[in-house]
PDB file of C-alpha atoms in Angstrom:
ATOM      1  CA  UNK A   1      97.483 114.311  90.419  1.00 86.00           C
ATOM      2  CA  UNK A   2      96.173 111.235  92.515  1.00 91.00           C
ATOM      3  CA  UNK A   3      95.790 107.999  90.632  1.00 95.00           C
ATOM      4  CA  UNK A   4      93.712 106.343  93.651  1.00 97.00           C
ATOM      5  CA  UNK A   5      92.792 108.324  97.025  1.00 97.00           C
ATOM      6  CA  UNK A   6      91.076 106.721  99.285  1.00 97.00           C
ATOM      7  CA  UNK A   7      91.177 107.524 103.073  1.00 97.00           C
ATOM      8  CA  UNK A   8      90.659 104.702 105.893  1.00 97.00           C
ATOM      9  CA  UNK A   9      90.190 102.813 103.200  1.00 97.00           C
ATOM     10  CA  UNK A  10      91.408  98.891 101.705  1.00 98.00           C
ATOM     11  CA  UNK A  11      93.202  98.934  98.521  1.00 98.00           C
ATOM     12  CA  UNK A  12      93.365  95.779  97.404  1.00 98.00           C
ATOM     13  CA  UNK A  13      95.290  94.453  93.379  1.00 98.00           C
ATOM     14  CA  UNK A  14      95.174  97.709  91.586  1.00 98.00           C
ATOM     15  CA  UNK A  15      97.398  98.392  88.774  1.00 98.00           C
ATOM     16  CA  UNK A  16      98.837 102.020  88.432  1.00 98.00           C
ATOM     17  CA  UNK A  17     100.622 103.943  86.090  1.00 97.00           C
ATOM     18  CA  UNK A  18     101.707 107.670  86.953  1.00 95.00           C
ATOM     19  CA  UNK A  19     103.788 110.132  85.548  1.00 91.00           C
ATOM     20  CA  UNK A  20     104.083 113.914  86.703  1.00 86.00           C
ATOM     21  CA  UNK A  21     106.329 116.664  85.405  1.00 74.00           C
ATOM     22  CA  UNK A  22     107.885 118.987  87.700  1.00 65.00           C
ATOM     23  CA  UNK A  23     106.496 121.794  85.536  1.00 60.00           C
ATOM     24  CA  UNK A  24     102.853 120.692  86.064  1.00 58.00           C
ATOM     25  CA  UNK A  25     103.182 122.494  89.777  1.00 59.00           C
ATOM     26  CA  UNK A  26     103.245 119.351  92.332  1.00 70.00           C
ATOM     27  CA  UNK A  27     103.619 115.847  92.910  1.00 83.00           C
ATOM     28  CA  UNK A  28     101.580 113.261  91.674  1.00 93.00           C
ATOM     29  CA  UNK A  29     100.615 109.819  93.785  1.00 96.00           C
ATOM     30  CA  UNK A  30      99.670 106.573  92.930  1.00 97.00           C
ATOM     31  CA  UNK A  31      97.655 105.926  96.077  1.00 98.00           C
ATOM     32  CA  UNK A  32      97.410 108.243  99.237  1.00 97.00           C
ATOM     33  CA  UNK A  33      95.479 107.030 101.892  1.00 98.00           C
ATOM     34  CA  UNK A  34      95.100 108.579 105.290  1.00 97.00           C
ATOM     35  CA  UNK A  35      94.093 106.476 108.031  1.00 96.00           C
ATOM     36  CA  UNK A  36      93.706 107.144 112.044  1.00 96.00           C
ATOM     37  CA  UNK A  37      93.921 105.079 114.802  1.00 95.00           C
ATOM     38  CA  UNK A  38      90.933 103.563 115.188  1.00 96.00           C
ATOM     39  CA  UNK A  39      90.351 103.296 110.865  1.00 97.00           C
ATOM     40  CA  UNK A  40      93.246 101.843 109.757  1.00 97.00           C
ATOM     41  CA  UNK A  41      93.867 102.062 105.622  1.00 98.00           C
ATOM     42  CA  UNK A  42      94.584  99.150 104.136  1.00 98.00           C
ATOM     43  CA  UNK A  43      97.256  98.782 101.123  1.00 98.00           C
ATOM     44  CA  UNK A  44      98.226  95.504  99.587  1.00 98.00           C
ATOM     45  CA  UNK A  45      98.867  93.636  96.415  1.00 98.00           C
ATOM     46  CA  UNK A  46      99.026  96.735  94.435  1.00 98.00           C
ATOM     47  CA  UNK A  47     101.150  97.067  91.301  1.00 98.00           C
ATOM     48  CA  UNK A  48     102.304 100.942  90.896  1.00 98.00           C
ATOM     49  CA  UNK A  49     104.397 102.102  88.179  1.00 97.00           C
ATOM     50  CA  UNK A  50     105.295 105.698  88.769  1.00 95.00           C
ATOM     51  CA  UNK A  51     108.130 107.912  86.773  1.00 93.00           C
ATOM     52  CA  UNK A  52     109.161 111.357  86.934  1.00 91.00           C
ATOM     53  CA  UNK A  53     108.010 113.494  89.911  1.00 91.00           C
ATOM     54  CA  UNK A  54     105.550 110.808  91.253  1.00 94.00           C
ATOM     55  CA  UNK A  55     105.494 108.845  94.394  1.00 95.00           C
ATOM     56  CA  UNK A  56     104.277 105.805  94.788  1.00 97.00           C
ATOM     57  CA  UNK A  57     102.345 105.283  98.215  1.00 98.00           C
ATOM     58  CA  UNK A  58     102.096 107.905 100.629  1.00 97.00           C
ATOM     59  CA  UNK A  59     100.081 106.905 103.515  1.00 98.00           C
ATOM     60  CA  UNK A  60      99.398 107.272 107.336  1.00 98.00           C
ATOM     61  CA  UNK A  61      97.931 105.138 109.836  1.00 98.00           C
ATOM     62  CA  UNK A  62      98.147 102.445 107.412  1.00 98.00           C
ATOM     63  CA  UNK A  63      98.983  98.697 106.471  1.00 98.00           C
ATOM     64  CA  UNK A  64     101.431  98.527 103.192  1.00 98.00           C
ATOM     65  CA  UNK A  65     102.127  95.402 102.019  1.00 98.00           C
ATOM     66  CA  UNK A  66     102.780  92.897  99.207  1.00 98.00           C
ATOM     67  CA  UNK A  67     102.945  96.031  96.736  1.00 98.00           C
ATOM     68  CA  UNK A  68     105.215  95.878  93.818  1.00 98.00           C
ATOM     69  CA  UNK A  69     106.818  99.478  93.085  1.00 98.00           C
ATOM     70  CA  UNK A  70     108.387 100.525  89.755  1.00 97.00           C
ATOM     71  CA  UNK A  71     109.462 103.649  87.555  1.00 95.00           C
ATOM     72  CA  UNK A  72     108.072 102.204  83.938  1.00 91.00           C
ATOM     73  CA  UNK A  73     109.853 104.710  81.862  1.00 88.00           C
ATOM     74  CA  UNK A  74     113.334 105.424  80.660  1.00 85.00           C
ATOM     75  CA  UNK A  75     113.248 108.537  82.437  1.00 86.00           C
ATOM     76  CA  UNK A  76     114.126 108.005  85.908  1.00 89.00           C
ATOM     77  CA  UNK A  77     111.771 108.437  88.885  1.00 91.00           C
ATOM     78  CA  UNK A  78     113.024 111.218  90.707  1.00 92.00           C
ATOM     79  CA  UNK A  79     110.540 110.647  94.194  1.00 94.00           C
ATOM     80  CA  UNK A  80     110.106 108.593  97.044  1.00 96.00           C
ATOM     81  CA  UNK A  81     107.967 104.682  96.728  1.00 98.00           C
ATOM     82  CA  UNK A  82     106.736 104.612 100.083  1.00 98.00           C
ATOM     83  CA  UNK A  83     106.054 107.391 102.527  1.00 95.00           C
ATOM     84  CA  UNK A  84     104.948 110.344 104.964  1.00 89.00           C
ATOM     85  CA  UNK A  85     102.864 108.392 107.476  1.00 92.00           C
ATOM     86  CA  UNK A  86     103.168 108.014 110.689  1.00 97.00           C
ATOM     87  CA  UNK A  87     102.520 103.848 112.440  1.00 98.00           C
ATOM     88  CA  UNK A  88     102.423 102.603 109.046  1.00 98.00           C
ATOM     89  CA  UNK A  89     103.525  99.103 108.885  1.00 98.00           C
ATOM     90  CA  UNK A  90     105.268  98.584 105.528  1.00 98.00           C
ATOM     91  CA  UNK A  91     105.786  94.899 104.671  1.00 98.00           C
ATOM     92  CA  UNK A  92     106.955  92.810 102.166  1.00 98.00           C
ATOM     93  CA  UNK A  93     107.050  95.565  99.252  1.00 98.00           C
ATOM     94  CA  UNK A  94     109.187  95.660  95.974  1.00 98.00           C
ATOM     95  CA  UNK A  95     110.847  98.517  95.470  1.00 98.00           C
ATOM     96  CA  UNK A  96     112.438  99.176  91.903  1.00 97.00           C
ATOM     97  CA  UNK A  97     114.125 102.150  90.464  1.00 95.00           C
ATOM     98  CA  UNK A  98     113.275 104.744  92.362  1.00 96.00           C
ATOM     99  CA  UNK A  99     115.170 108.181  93.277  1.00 95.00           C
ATOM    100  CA  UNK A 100     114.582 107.262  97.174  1.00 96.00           C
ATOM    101  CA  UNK A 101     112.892 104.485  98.677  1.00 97.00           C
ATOM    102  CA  UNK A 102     110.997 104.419 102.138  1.00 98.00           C
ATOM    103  CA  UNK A 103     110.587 108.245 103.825  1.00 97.00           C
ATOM    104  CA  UNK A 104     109.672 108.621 107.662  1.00 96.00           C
ATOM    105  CA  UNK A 105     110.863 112.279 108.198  1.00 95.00           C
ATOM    106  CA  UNK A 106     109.527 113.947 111.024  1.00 96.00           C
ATOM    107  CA  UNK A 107     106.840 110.625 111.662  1.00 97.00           C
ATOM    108  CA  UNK A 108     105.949 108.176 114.634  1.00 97.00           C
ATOM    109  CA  UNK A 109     106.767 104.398 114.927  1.00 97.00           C
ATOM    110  CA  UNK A 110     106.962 103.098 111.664  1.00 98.00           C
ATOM    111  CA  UNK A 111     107.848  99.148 111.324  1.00 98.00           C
ATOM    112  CA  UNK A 112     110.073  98.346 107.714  1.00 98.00           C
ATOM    113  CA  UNK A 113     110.254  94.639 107.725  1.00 98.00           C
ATOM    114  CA  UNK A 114     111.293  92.426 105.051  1.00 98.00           C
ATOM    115  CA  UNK A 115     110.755  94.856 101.765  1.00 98.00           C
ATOM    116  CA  UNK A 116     113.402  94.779  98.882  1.00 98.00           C
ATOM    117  CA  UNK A 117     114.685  98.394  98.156  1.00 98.00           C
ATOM    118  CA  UNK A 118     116.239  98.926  95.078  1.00 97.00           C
ATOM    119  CA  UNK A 119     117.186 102.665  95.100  1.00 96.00           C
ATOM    120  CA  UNK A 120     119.629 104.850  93.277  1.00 94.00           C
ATOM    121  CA  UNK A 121     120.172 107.192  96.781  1.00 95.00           C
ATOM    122  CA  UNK A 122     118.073 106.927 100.361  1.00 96.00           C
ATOM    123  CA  UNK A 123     117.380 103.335 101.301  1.00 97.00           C
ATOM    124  CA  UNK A 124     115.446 104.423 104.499  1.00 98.00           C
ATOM    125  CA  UNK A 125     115.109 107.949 105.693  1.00 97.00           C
ATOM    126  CA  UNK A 126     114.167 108.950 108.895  1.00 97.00           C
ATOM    127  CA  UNK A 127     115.375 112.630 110.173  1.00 96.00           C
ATOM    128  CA  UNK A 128     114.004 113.936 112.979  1.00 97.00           C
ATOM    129  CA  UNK A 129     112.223 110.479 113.565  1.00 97.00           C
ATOM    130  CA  UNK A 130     109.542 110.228 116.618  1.00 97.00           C
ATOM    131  CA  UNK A 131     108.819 107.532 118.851  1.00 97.00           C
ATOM    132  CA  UNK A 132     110.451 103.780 118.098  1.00 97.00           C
ATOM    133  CA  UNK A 133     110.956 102.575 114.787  1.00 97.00           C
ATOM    134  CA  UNK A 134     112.147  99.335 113.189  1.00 98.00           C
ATOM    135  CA  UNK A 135     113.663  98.160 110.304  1.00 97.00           C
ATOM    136  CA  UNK A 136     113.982  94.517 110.067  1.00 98.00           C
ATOM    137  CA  UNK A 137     114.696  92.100 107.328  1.00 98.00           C
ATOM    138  CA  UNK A 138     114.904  94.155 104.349  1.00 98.00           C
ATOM    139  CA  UNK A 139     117.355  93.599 101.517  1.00 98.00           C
ATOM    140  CA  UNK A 140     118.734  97.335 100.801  1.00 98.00           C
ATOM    141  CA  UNK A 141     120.262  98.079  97.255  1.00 97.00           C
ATOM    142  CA  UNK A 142     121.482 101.246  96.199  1.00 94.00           C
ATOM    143  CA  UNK A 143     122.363 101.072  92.918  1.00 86.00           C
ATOM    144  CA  UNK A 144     124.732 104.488  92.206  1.00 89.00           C
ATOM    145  CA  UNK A 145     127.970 105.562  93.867  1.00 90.00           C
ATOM    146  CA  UNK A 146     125.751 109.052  94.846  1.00 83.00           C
ATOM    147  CA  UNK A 147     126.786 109.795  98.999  1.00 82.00           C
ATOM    148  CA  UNK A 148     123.600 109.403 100.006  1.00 92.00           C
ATOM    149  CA  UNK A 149     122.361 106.795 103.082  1.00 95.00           C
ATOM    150  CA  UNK A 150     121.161 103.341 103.031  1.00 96.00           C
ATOM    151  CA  UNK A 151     119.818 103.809 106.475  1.00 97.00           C
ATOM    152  CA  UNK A 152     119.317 107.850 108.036  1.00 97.00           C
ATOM    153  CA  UNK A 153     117.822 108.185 111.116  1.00 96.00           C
ATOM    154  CA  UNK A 154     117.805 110.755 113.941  1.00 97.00           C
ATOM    155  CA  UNK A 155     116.139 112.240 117.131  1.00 96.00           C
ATOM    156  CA  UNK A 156     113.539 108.921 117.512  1.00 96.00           C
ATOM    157  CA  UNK A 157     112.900 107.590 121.126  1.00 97.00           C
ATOM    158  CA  UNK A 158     114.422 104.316 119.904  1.00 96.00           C
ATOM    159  CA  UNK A 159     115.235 102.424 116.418  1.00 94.00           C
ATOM    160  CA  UNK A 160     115.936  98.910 115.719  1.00 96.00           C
ATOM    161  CA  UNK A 161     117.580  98.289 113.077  1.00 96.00           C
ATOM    162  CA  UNK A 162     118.555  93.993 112.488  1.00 97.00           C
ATOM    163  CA  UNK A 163     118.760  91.282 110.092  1.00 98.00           C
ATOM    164  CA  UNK A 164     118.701  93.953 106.960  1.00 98.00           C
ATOM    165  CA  UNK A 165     121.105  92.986 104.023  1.00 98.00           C
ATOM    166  CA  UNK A 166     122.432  95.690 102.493  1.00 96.00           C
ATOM    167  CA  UNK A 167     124.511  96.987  99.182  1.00 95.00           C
ATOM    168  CA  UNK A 168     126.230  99.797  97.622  1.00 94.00           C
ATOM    169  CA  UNK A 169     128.023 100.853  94.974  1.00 91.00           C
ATOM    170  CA  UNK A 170     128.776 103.890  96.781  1.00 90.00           C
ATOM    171  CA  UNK A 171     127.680 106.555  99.454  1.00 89.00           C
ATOM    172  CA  UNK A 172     127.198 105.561 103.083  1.00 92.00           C
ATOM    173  CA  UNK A 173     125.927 103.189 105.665  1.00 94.00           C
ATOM    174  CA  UNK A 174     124.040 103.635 108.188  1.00 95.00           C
ATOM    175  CA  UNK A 175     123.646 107.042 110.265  1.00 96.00           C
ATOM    176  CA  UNK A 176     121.924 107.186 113.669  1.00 95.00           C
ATOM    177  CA  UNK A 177     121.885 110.448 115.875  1.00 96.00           C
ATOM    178  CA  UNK A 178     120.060 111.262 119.204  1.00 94.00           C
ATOM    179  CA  UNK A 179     118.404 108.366 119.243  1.00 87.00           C
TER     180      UNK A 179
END
């Protein structure tokens, strides 16, 4: 299910609470928004509580910011917060409890800047990445001693990665390849 979709769209101090089985056939969202280039979407000061097998913002050709991002339940979120789009520019989030935290697989220049990830495997993850990326300023906490990445990123033109503080109880760094 879809709590709020809204394409090219603003999406402005909602409060969301989602929960999705992996039985029910899918994954659930608490906002999807598709933008383009010339109708950007809009995404800010949005409170989204998701557990289970939902995401929390999954988005393209959009601005994400000041969003606060939580699993509510004692049953862990087993998803990514933040994700999918390509030139989103995702600022200033809170990310809390989540499986995985911002996903740019396969996507064009995204810009992660100053967003607190609290994850219990991928910080950022950007495979087969496209054009330049940055990640900039974000305080990176992964919270399990699971080998998993706080930063994966391959095959982009160029990525910047600076100024991050980051945290693990276990797992790995940072991985860059190709790019």
């Amino acid at each position: 299910g879809r709590a709020i979709r809204a394409d090219r769209s603003t999406i402005r101090g909602n409060y969301v609470r989602i929960e999705d089985h992996s039985d029910c056939g899918g994954l659930s969202y608490g906002i999807e928004s598709y933008g383009s280039e010339n109708s950007r979407s809009v995404i800010e000061n949005n409170h989204v509580e998701a557990t289970r097998e939902s995401r929390g913002i999954w988005a393209s050709y959009a601005d994400i910011e000041d969003n606060h991002l939580n699993n509510w339940s004692n049953t862990s979120n087993e998803e990514w917060a933040i994700g999918h789009g390509d030139y989103n520019v995702i600022r200033n989030n809170t990310i809390v409890g989540f499986r995985d935290g911002i996903y740019c697989d396969d996507r064009w220049d995204n810009v992660v800047e100053n967003n607190s990830i609290d994850v219990r495997h991928y910080g950022v993850y950007a495979n087969n990445a496209k054009g330049d990326h940055r990640i900039e300023g974000n305080t990176i906490t992964k919270m399990t001693t699971n080998g998993d990445w706080l930063v994966y990123a391959t095959n982009a033109s160029s990525f910047e990665v600076k100024s991050n503080e980051c945290e693990a109880l276990g797992g790995s760094g940072f991985y860059f390849n190709n790019t």
